[in-house]
Each structure stands twice: as structure tokens, then as C-alpha cells.
Coordinates of C-alpha atoms in Angstrom, one line a residue:
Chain A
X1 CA 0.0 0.0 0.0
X2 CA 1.6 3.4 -0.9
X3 CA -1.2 5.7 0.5
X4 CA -4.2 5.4 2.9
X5 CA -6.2 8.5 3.6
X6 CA -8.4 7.7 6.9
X7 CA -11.4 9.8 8.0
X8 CA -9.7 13.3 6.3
X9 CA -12.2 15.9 7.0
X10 CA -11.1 19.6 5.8
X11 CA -12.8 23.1 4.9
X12 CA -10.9 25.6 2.9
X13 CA -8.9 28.6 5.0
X14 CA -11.4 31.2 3.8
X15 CA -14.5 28.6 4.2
X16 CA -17.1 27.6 6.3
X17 CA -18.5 24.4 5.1
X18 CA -16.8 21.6 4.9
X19 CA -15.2 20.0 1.7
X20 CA -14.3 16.5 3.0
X21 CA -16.1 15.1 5.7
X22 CA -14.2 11.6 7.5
X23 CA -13.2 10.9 3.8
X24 CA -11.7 7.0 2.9
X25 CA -9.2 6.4 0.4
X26 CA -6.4 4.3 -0.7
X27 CA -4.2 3.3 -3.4
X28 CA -3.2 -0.4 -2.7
X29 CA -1.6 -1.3 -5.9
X30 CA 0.5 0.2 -8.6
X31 CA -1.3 1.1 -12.1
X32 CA -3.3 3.7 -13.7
X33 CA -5.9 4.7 -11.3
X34 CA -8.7 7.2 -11.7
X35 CA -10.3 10.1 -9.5
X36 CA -13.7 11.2 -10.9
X37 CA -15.8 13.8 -9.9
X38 CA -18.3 16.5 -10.8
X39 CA -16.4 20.1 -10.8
X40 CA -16.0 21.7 -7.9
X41 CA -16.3 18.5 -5.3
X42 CA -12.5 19.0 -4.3
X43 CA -10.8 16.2 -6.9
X44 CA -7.9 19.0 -6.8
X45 CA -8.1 19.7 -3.3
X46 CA -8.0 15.8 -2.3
X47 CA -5.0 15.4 -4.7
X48 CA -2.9 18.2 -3.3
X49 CA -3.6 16.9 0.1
X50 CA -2.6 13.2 -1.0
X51 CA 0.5 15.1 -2.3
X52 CA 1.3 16.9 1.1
X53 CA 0.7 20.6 -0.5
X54 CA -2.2 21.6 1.7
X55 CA -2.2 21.2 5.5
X56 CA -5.2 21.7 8.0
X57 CA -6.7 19.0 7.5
X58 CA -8.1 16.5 10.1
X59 CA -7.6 12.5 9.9
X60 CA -4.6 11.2 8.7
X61 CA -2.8 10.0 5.8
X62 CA -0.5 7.2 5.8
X63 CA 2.1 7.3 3.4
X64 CA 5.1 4.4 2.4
X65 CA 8.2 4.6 4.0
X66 CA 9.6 7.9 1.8
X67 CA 6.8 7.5 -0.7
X68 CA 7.5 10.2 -3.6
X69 CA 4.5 12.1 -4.2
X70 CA 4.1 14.5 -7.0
X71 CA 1.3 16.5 -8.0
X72 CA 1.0 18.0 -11.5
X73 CA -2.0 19.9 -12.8
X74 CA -2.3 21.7 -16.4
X75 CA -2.2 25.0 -15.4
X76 CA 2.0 24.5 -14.8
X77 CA 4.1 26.5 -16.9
X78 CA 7.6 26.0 -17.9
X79 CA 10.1 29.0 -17.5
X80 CA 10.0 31.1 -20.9
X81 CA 14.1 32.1 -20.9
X82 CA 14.8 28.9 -22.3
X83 CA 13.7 26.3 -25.2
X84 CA 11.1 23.3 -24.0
X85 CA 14.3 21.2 -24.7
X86 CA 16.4 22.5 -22.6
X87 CA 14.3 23.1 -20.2
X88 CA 13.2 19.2 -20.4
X89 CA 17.1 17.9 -20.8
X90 CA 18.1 20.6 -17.4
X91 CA 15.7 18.8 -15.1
X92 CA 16.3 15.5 -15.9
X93 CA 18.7 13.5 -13.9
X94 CA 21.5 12.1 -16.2
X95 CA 20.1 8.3 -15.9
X96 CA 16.7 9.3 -17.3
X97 CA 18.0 11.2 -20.6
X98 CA 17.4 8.3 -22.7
X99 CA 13.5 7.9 -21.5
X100 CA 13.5 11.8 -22.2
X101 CA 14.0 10.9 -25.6
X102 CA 12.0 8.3 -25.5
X103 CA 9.1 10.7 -24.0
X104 CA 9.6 12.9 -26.6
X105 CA 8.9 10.9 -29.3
X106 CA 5.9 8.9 -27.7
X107 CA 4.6 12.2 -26.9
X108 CA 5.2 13.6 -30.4
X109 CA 6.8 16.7 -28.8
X110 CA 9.6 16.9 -31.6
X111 CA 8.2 19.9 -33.0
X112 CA 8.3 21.7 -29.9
X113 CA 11.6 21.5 -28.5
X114 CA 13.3 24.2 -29.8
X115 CA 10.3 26.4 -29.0
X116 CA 10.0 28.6 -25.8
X117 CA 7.0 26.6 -23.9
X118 CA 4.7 30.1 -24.4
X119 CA 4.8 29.3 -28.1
X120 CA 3.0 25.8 -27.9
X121 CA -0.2 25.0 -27.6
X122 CA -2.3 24.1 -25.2
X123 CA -2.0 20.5 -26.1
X124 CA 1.4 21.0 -26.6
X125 CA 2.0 22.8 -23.1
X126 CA 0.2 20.1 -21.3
X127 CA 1.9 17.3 -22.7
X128 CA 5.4 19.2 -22.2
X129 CA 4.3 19.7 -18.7
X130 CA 3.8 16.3 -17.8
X131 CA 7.1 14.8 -19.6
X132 CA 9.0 16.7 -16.9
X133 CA 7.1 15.0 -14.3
X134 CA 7.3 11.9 -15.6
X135 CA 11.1 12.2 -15.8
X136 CA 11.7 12.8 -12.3
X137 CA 11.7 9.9 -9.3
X138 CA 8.4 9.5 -8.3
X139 CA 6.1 6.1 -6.9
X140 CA 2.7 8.4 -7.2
X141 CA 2.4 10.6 -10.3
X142 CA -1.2 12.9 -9.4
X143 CA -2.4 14.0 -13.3
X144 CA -4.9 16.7 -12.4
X145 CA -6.1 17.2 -15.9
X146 CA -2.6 16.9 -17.5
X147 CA -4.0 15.9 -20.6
X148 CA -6.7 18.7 -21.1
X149 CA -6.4 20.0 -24.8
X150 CA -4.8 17.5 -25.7
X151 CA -6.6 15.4 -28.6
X152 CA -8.4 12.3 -28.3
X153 CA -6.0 9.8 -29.8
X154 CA -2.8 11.6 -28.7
X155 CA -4.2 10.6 -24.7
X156 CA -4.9 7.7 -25.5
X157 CA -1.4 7.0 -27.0
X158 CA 0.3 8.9 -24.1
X159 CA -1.4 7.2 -21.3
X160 CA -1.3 3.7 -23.1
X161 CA 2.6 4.8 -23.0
X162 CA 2.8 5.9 -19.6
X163 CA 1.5 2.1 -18.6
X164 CA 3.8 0.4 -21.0
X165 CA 7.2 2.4 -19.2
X166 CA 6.0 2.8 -15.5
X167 CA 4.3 -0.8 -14.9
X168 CA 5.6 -0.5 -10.7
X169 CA 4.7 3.0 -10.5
X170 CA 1.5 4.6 -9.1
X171 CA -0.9 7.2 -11.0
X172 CA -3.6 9.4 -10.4
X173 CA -5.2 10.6 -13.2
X174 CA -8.2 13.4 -12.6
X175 CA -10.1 13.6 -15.5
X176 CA -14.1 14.6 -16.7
X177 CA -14.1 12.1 -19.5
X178 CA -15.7 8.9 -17.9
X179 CA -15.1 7.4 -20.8
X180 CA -11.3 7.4 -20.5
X181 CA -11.5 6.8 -16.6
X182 CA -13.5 3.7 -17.4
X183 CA -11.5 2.5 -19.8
X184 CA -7.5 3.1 -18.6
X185 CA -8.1 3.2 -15.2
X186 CA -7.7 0.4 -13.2
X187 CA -9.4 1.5 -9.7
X188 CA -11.4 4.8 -10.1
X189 CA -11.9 7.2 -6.8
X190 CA -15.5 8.1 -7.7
X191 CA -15.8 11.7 -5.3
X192 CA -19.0 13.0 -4.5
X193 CA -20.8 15.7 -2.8
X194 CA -20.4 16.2 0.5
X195 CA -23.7 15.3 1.6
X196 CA -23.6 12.1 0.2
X197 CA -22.3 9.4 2.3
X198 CA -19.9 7.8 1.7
X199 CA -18.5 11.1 -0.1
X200 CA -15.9 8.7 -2.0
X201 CA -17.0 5.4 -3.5
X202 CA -14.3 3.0 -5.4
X203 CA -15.5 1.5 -8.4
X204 CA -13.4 -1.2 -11.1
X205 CA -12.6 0.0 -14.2
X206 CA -11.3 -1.8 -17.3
X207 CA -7.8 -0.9 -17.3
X208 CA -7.2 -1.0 -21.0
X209 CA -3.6 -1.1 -21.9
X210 CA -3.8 -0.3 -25.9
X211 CA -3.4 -4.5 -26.7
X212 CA -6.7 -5.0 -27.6
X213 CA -10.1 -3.5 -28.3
X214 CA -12.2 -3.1 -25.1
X215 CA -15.0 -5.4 -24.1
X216 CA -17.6 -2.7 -24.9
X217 CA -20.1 -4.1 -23.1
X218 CA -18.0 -4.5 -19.7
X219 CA -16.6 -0.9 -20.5
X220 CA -20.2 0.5 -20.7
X221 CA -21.0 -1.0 -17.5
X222 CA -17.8 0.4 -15.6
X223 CA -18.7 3.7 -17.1
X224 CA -22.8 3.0 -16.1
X225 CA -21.4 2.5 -12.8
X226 CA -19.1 5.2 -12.4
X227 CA -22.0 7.8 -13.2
X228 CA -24.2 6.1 -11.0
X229 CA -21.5 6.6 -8.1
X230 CA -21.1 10.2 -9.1
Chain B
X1 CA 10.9 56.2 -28.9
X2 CA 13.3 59.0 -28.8
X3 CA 11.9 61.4 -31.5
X4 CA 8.8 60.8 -29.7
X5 CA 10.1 61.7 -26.1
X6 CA 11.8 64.6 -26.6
X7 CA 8.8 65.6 -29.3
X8 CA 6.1 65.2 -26.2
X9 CA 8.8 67.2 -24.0
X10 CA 9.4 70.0 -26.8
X11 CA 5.5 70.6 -27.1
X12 CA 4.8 70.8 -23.2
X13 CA 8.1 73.4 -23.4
X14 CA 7.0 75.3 -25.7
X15 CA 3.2 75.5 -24.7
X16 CA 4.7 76.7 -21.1
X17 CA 6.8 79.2 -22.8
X18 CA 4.4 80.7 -25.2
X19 CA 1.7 80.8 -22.2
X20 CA 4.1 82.9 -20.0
X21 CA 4.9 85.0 -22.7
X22 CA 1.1 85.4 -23.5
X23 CA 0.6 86.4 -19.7
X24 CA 3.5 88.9 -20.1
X25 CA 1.6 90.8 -23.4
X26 CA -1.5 90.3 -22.2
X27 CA -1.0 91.9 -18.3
X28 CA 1.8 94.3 -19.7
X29 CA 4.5 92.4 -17.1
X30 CA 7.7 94.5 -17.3
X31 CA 11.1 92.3 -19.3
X32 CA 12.1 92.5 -15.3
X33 CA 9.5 90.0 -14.5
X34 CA 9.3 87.9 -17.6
X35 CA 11.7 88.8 -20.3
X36 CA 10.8 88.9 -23.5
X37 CA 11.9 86.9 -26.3
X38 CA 14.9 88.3 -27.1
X39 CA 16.3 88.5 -24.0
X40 CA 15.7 84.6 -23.4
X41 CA 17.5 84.0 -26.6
X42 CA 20.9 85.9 -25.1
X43 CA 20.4 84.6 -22.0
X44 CA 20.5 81.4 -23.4
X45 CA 23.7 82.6 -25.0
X46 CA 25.5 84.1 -22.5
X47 CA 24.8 80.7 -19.9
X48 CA 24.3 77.8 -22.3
X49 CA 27.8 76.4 -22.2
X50 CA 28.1 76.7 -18.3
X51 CA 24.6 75.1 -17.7
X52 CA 25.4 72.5 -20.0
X53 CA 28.1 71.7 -17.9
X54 CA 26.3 71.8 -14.8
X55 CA 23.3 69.8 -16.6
X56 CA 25.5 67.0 -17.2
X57 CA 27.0 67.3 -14.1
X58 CA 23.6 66.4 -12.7
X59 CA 22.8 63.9 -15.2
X60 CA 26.0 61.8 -13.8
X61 CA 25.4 62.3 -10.3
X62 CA 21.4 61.3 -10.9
X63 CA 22.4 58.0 -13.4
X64 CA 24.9 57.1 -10.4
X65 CA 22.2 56.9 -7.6
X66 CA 19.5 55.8 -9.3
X67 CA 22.1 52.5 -9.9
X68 CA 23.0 52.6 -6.5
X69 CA 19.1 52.9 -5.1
X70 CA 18.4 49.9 -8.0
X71 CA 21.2 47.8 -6.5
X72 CA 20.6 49.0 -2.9
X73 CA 16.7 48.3 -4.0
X74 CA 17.1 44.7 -5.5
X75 CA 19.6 43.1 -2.5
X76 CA 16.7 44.3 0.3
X77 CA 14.0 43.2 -2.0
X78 CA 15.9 39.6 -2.3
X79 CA 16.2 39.5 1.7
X80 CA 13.2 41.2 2.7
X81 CA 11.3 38.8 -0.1
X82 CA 10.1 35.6 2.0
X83 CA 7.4 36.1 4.6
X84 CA 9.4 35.2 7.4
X85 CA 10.4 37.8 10.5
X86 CA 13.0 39.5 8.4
X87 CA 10.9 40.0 5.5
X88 CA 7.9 40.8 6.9
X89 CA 10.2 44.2 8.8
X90 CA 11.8 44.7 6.1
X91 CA 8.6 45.1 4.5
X92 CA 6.8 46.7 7.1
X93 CA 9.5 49.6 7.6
X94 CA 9.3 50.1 3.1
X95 CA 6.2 50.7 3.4
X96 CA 7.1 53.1 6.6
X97 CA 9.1 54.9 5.6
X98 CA 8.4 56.0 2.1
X99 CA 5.3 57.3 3.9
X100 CA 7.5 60.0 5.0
X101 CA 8.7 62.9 2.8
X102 CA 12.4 62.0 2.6
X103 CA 13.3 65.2 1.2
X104 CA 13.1 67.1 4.1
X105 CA 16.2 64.4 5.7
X106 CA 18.4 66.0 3.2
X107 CA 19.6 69.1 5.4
X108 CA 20.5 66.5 8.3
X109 CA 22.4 65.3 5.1
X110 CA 24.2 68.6 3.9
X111 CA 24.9 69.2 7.9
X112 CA 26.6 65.6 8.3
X113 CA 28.3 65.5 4.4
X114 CA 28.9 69.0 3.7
X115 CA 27.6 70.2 0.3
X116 CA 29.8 68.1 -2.1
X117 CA 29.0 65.0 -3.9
X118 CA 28.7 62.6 -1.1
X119 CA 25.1 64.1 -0.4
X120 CA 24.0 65.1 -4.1
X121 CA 24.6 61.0 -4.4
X122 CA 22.4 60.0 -1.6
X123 CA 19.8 62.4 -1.7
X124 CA 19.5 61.3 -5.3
X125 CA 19.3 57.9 -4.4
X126 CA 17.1 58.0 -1.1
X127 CA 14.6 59.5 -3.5
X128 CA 14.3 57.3 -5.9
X129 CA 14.8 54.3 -3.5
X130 CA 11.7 54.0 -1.8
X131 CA 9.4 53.6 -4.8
X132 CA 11.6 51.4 -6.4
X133 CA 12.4 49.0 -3.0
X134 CA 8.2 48.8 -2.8
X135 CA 7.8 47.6 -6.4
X136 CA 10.9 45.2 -6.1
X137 CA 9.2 43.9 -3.2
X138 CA 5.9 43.2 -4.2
X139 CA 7.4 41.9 -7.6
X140 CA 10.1 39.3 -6.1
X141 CA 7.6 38.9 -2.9
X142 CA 4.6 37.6 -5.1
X143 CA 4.9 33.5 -6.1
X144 CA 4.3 32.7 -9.4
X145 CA 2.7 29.6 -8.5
X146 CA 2.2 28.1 -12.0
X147 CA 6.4 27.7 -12.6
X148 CA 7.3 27.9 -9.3
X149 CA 5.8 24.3 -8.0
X150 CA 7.4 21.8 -10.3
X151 CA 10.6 22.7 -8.8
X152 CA 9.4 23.1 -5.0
X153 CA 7.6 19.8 -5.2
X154 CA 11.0 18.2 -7.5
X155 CA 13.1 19.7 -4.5
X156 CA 15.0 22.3 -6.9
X157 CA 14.1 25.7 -6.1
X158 CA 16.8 27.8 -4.9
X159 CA 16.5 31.6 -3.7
X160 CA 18.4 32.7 -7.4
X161 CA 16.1 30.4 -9.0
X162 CA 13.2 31.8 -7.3
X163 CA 14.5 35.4 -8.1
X164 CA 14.9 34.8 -11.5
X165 CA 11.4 33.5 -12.3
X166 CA 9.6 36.4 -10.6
X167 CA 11.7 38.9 -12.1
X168 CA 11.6 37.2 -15.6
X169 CA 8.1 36.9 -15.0
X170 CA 7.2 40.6 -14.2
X171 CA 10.2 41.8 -16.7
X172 CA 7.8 44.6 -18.0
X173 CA 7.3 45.9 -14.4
X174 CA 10.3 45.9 -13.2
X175 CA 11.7 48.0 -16.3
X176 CA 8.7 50.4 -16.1
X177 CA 9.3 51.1 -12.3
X178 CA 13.2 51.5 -13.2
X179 CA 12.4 53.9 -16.0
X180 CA 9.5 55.6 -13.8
X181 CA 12.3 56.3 -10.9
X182 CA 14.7 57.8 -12.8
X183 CA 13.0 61.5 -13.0
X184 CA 12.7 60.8 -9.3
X185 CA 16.5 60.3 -9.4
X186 CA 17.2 63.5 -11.3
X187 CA 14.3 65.1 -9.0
X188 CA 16.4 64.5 -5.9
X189 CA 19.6 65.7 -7.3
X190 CA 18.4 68.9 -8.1
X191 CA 16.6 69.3 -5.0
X192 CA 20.0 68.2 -3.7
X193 CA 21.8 70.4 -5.6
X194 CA 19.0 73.2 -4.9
X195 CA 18.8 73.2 -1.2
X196 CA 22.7 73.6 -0.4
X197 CA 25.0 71.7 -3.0
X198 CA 27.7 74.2 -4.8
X199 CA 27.4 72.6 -8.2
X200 CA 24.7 70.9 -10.8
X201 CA 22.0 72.7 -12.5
X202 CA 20.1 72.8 -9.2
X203 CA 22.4 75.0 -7.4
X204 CA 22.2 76.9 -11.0
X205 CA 18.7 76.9 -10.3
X206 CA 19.0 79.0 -7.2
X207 CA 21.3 80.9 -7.8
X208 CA 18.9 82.2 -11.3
X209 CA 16.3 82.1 -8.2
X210 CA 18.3 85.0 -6.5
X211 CA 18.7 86.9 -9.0
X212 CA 14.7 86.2 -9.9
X213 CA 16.1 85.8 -13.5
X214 CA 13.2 83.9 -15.1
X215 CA 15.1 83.5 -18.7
X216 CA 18.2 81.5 -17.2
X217 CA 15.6 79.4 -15.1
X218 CA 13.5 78.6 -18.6
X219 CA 16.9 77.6 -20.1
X220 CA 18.0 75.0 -17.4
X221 CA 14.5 73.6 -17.7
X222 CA 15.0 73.1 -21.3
X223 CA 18.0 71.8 -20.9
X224 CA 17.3 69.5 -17.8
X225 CA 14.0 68.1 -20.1
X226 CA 16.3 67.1 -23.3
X227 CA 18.7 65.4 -20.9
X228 CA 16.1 64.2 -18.9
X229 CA 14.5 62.4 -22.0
X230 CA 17.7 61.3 -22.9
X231 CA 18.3 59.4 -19.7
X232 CA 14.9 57.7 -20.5
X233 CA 14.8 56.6 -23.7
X234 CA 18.3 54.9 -23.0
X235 CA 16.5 53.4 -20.2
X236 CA 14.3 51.8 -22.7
X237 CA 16.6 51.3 -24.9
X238 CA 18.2 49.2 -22.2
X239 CA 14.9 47.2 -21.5
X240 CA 14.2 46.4 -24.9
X241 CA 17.4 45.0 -25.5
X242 CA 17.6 43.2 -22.0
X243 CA 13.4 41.7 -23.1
X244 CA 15.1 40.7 -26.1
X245 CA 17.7 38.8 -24.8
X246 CA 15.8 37.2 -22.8
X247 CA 13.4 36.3 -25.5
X248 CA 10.4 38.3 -23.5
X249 CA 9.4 40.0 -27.0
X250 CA 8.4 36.3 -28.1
X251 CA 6.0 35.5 -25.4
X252 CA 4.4 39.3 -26.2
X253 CA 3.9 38.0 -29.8
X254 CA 1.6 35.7 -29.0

């Protein structure tokens, strides 16, 4: 088990009402895993306090034994005084170089690094965003939406990627597509509104790895289910 | 950007000149109290060359402490940055302090320094300071949370990393605030210069005061606006090249 959250209740600094109320969590096994949510419910919130960025919370969260934790989201910018390449090839430790490469082209971010990050897209940004992430030594990668703008068959091939290099390594992605939840992820965090109880349900999805076409009938149940939860 | 400073400053010059020369025609005013045109033109003359001098003299002594309040300005602004105790009094006696009008220190100054160029420089550069320490502070004080996480979380950020972001960041600022203060340095060294230096266009100033000879005051003005304008289109100059360099005019492309 890498992470555990037990009975986390919190309420924003400026806040009265409560976000999370003795909230229950965990991420027992590596993979692909989802967190799913209608906007607003605290899917960003929860993820920064899995990641140790926001405090005042009650409850507790149990964490490995040195457990790295790393939030991204797709509002990260890279520093403009430098190329997207250099940028990527500065923060990467010397070992990973060759998965930068590898990154790059998997990613199709060829074009872009000899840009400054402020002349990409969104896509573009996004995706360079999370290569830098990805290259640094992590057991729980948080994706808060690090594939927004990013086209449909470009995620796919990315997350299908990510599985294929980090098979040991844990992953949260937050997304609003329940179709791609359903289908990549293997366990999906289904958060709900605060006034529902339990406020977080855990539902199976079909944790598609790009092999094979998905059982659609089994994928439109996960995603019937995931709804349902939500 | 410089035929369009000293353009804007020509026009305002000449719309102040040809008003005061309207008032003298239309109330009758004696050449004693505002000479006429003629007697500007050999008055500017008879004192160009010397207040030319003491113009540039001026200019020096203003482009050396307005460095030295941009240097003194960025070092507290670096310290006084994170919002722990030192920052937050470094902060709290900026703001303080600039409350107060500094100007009236600079006797103290003249008593302590004498009236050479020991004070001329730090009145100069007390004046400009403050304005520039609060904008340093509130630029290199303020997070910029969307670069600034990856390398918290990654364990990289270091205080010249930091630094650099928020000043890359707010590059535009930061070389509008360092333009903006350099009248206020060439303000303060000709009230320097004015209230008890013995050199400088300012001590020119009052000694044309004395002698309640408007036409060698309208000539230092002149002369103080060109070089003023001067001193800021270099400035920009300056700040185009360093946005350039630092490939800031791409991002403003977009």
C-alpha cells in the first residue's frame, strides 16, 4: 500500500462548510488509477492533500516509507528564458536522458523543443508539462487534468505509453471524460458531494492497456457504474 | 521612442513658454518679471555652455544613484522577499518609511556631508529608492505559482532560481518602475543640488532664483528636459534589449 487517507475531513482557510467530511481512500496497488468527480467537489483539493501541499486537515494519511508524491496539474508553466528542450534535458537527472528521448517521441513533442514553452499549444504545453514530471523519481504521479487540450487519440497513445514504461509505479489521473476513466483506469476514486455518504465510492474500471479493443459491453458497465456513483 | 520623447517634451516646453509670454503681453508684465523673447535667446547665450556643464553634471550624479538605489533596492527586495520575520520588517518599515517625505532628511544630510557630492549622491538615491524598494518587493515577494511548483515539489528551487522567475516573469514591471524612478532620481539631485550643493543645474537653479532671472531658469528647464529624455529613452533602450535577450518579445507576440 503506498497511501491510505483515513477519515480526512477539511474546509478551505477562507470557508465555512466543509469539503471533506471523514473521507476514505487508498491506493493499494500500482497502475493507472482514476479520481472522478463533478467540478468543484474537491478532486484538486484531495490530490494536493494526498500530495502533502495543503495542510489543516483532520484525519490522517498514511504514506510508504519515503513514498515520492508528486502533483501535476495543467495550469504549470515551464520557464519562458529557455527552449522546451532545454528546459526538459536541465531537469532531468542524467540516468533518465534516454526515457527523455523516449518521452519525446511517444509524446510527439519533436516539433516543440526548440520552441519557448509560451509558443505551444495548449496541447502542446500540457503534454510538455507532464514529460517533466514523468522524468523525475516519483512512486505516485497525481495527473490533475494533465491531458486537457490535448486530442483524443494523442491521450490515449500517451497514457497507453505511460503504462507500458511505469508498470511499478502509481498514477492518479483526474479527469471529466468517464469514458477514458472507465477505460485506462484500473481503480477509479468516484468523489462525491459532500452530503452524500460515503463522499468517496471506489468503483473497477477496465484498465485497457492499448493491446486489444475493449470489451464494450464491460466498459459501458464500468462507465454505467461510475456515473451512477457520481 | 526618442523622436517621440523629446517631441512630447518640446510641445509641453514650448506651450509653457508661449503661455508665460502670452501672460506677459496680455498683463503688460515688465522684461524685469518675464523677459521677453529676445532677452531669453541671449540669456541662453550668454549661460548655455556653463549650464550645460552643470546639466551633465547632474545627469551623472542622478544615473549614479539611481544605480545605486536599483542595487541597494534589489539586495533588500531579495532578503526582505520571504514572509518570514525579516521580511515581513523589512517590509513593514518600506512601506514606513516611504510614507515619509524623505526630502526634508536632506539638510540632516548637507549638515553631516557637507555640500559636495557625497550628499548630491544619496539624496539622489534615497529619492528614488523607496518607490523602487516597494515595487521590487511586491514583484520578487509575489509566487508565481504556475512555474514555481514543479521545482518546489521536484526539491529544486533555490533563492536565485526563485529570483529569477519572478523577475523574468514581471520583466515589463520591473523596467517600467526602473524607467519611472529615474526622473525621481534627477528630482532628488536637483533638489540636492537646490537646497545647499555648490554645483549641478540645481544649485544653478537657485542661484537664477536669487537673481529672480526667469530667462536663465527657462533655459535649465529646457536643458534639464532634453537630458532628462535622454536618460529615459536609454533606459528603454536598455529594457528592450535586456526583453530581447531574454526572448520576453516572443512570449508578447503571442
Amino acid at each position: 500500500m503506498l497511501l491510505q487517507c483515513l477519515n480526512i475531513s477539511y474546509r478551505y482557510p477562507q470557508g465555512d462548510a466543509l469539503v471533506f467530511r471523514d473521507l476514505n481512500c487508498r491506493l493499494a496497488d500500482p497502475g493507472f488509477h482514476g479520481l472522478f468527480g463533478p467540478s468543484g467537489v474537491g478532486k484538486s483539493t484531495l490530490a494536493r492533500i494526498m500530495a502533502g501541499e495543503i495542510s489543516g486537515f483532520t484525519g490522517e494519511i498514511k504514506r510508504r516509507d519515503r513514498a515520492g508524491i508528486l502533483y501535476s496539474c495543467n495550469t504549470e508553466r515551464l520557464p519562458g528564458w529557455s527552449s522546451v528542450g532545454d528546459h526538459l534535458t536541465k531537469v532531468t537527472p542524467a540516468a533518465n536522458l534516454p526515457l527523455l528521448r523516449e518521452l519525446i517521441t511517444a509524446f510527439d513533442l519533436g516539433s516543440c523543443v526548440d520552441s519557448r514553452f509560451s509558443q505551444l499549444s495548449l496541447g502542446q504545453k500540457n503534454r510538455a508539462n507532464l514529460t517533466r514530471y514523468l522524468l523525475q523519481d516519483f512512486d505516485l504521479l497525481i495527473m490533475d487534468e494533465s491531458l486537457a487540450n490535448v486530442d483524443e487519440a494523442t491521450r490515449k497513445q500517451i497514457i497507453v505509453t505511460i503504462k507500458q514504461i511505469f508498470p511499478d509505479r502509481y498514477f492518479l489521473y483526474i479527469s471529466h471524460s468517464v469514458a477514458e476513466v472507465a477505460t485506462f483506469c484500473a481503480r477509479i476514486l468516484v468523489l462525491r458531494d459532500i452530503h452524500k455518504s460515503p463522499q468517496l465510492i471506489e468503483v473497477a474500471g477496465r484498465d485497457h492497456h492499448g493491446d486489444a479493443v475493449p470489451d464494450r459491453p464491460a466498459l459501458e458497465r464500468a462507465m454505467l457504474e461510475i456515473v451512477h456513483a457520481a | 521612442m526618442l523622436h517621440k520623447r523629446l517631441s512630447q517634451f518640446l510641445i509641453i516646453y514650448f506651450l509653457g513658454l508661449g503661455l508665460l509670454l502670452a501672460v506677459k503681453y496680455c498683463f503688460g508684465l515688465s522684461d524685469y518679471v518675464i523677459p521677453g523673447f529676445t532677452d531669453m535667446q541671449n540669456t541662453a547665450q550668454a549661460v548655455a555652455a556653463g549650464y550645460l556643464r552643470a546639466v551633465l553634471d547632474t545627469l551623472g550624479v542622478a544615473v549614479i544613484g539611481h544605480v545605486l538605489a536599483i542595487a541597494l533596492a534589489t539586495v533588500v527586495a531579495i532578503v526582505g522577499r520571504p514572509d518570514n520575520l525579516l521580511g515581513t520588517m523589512i517590509k513593514t518599515a518600506a512601506y514606513n518609511l516611504q510614507a515619509y517625505p524623505i526630502v526634508a532628511v536632506a539638510p540632516i544630510i548637507f549638515i553631516l556631508l557637507g555640500d559636495g557630492l557625497p550628499s548630491r549622491l544619496l539624496i539622489a538615491a534615497i529619492i528614488c529608492y523607496f518607490p523602487l524598494l516597494l515595487s521590487f518587493i511586491g514583484i520578487l515577494g509575489e509566487p508565481v505559482a504556475g512555474i514555481e511548483h514543479f521545482y518546489v515539489v521536484t526539491g529544486r528551487m533555490r533563492w536565485q532560481l526563485e529570483v529569477k522567475i519572478r523577475a523574468f516573469e514581471n520583466i515589463h514591471k520591473l523596467i517600467t518602475v526602473v524607467t519611472g524612478s529615474a526622473t525621481l532620481a534627477m528630482v532628488g539631485t536637483i533638489v540636492a543640488e537646490f537646497i545647499g550643493a555648490d554645483s549641478g543645474i540645481g544649485y544653478s537653479l537657485r542661484i537664477a532664483l536669487y537673481q529672480s532671472d526667469i530667462a536663465k531658469v527657462l533655459v535649465a528647464l529646457f536643458l534639464i528636459g532634453v537630458f532628462n529624455s535622454l536618460y529615459l529613452v536609454a533606459l528603454e533602450l536598455l529594457g528592450l534589449a535586456v526583453r530581447k535577450r531574454m526572448g520576453v518579445e516572443q512570449r508578447t507576440q503571442q
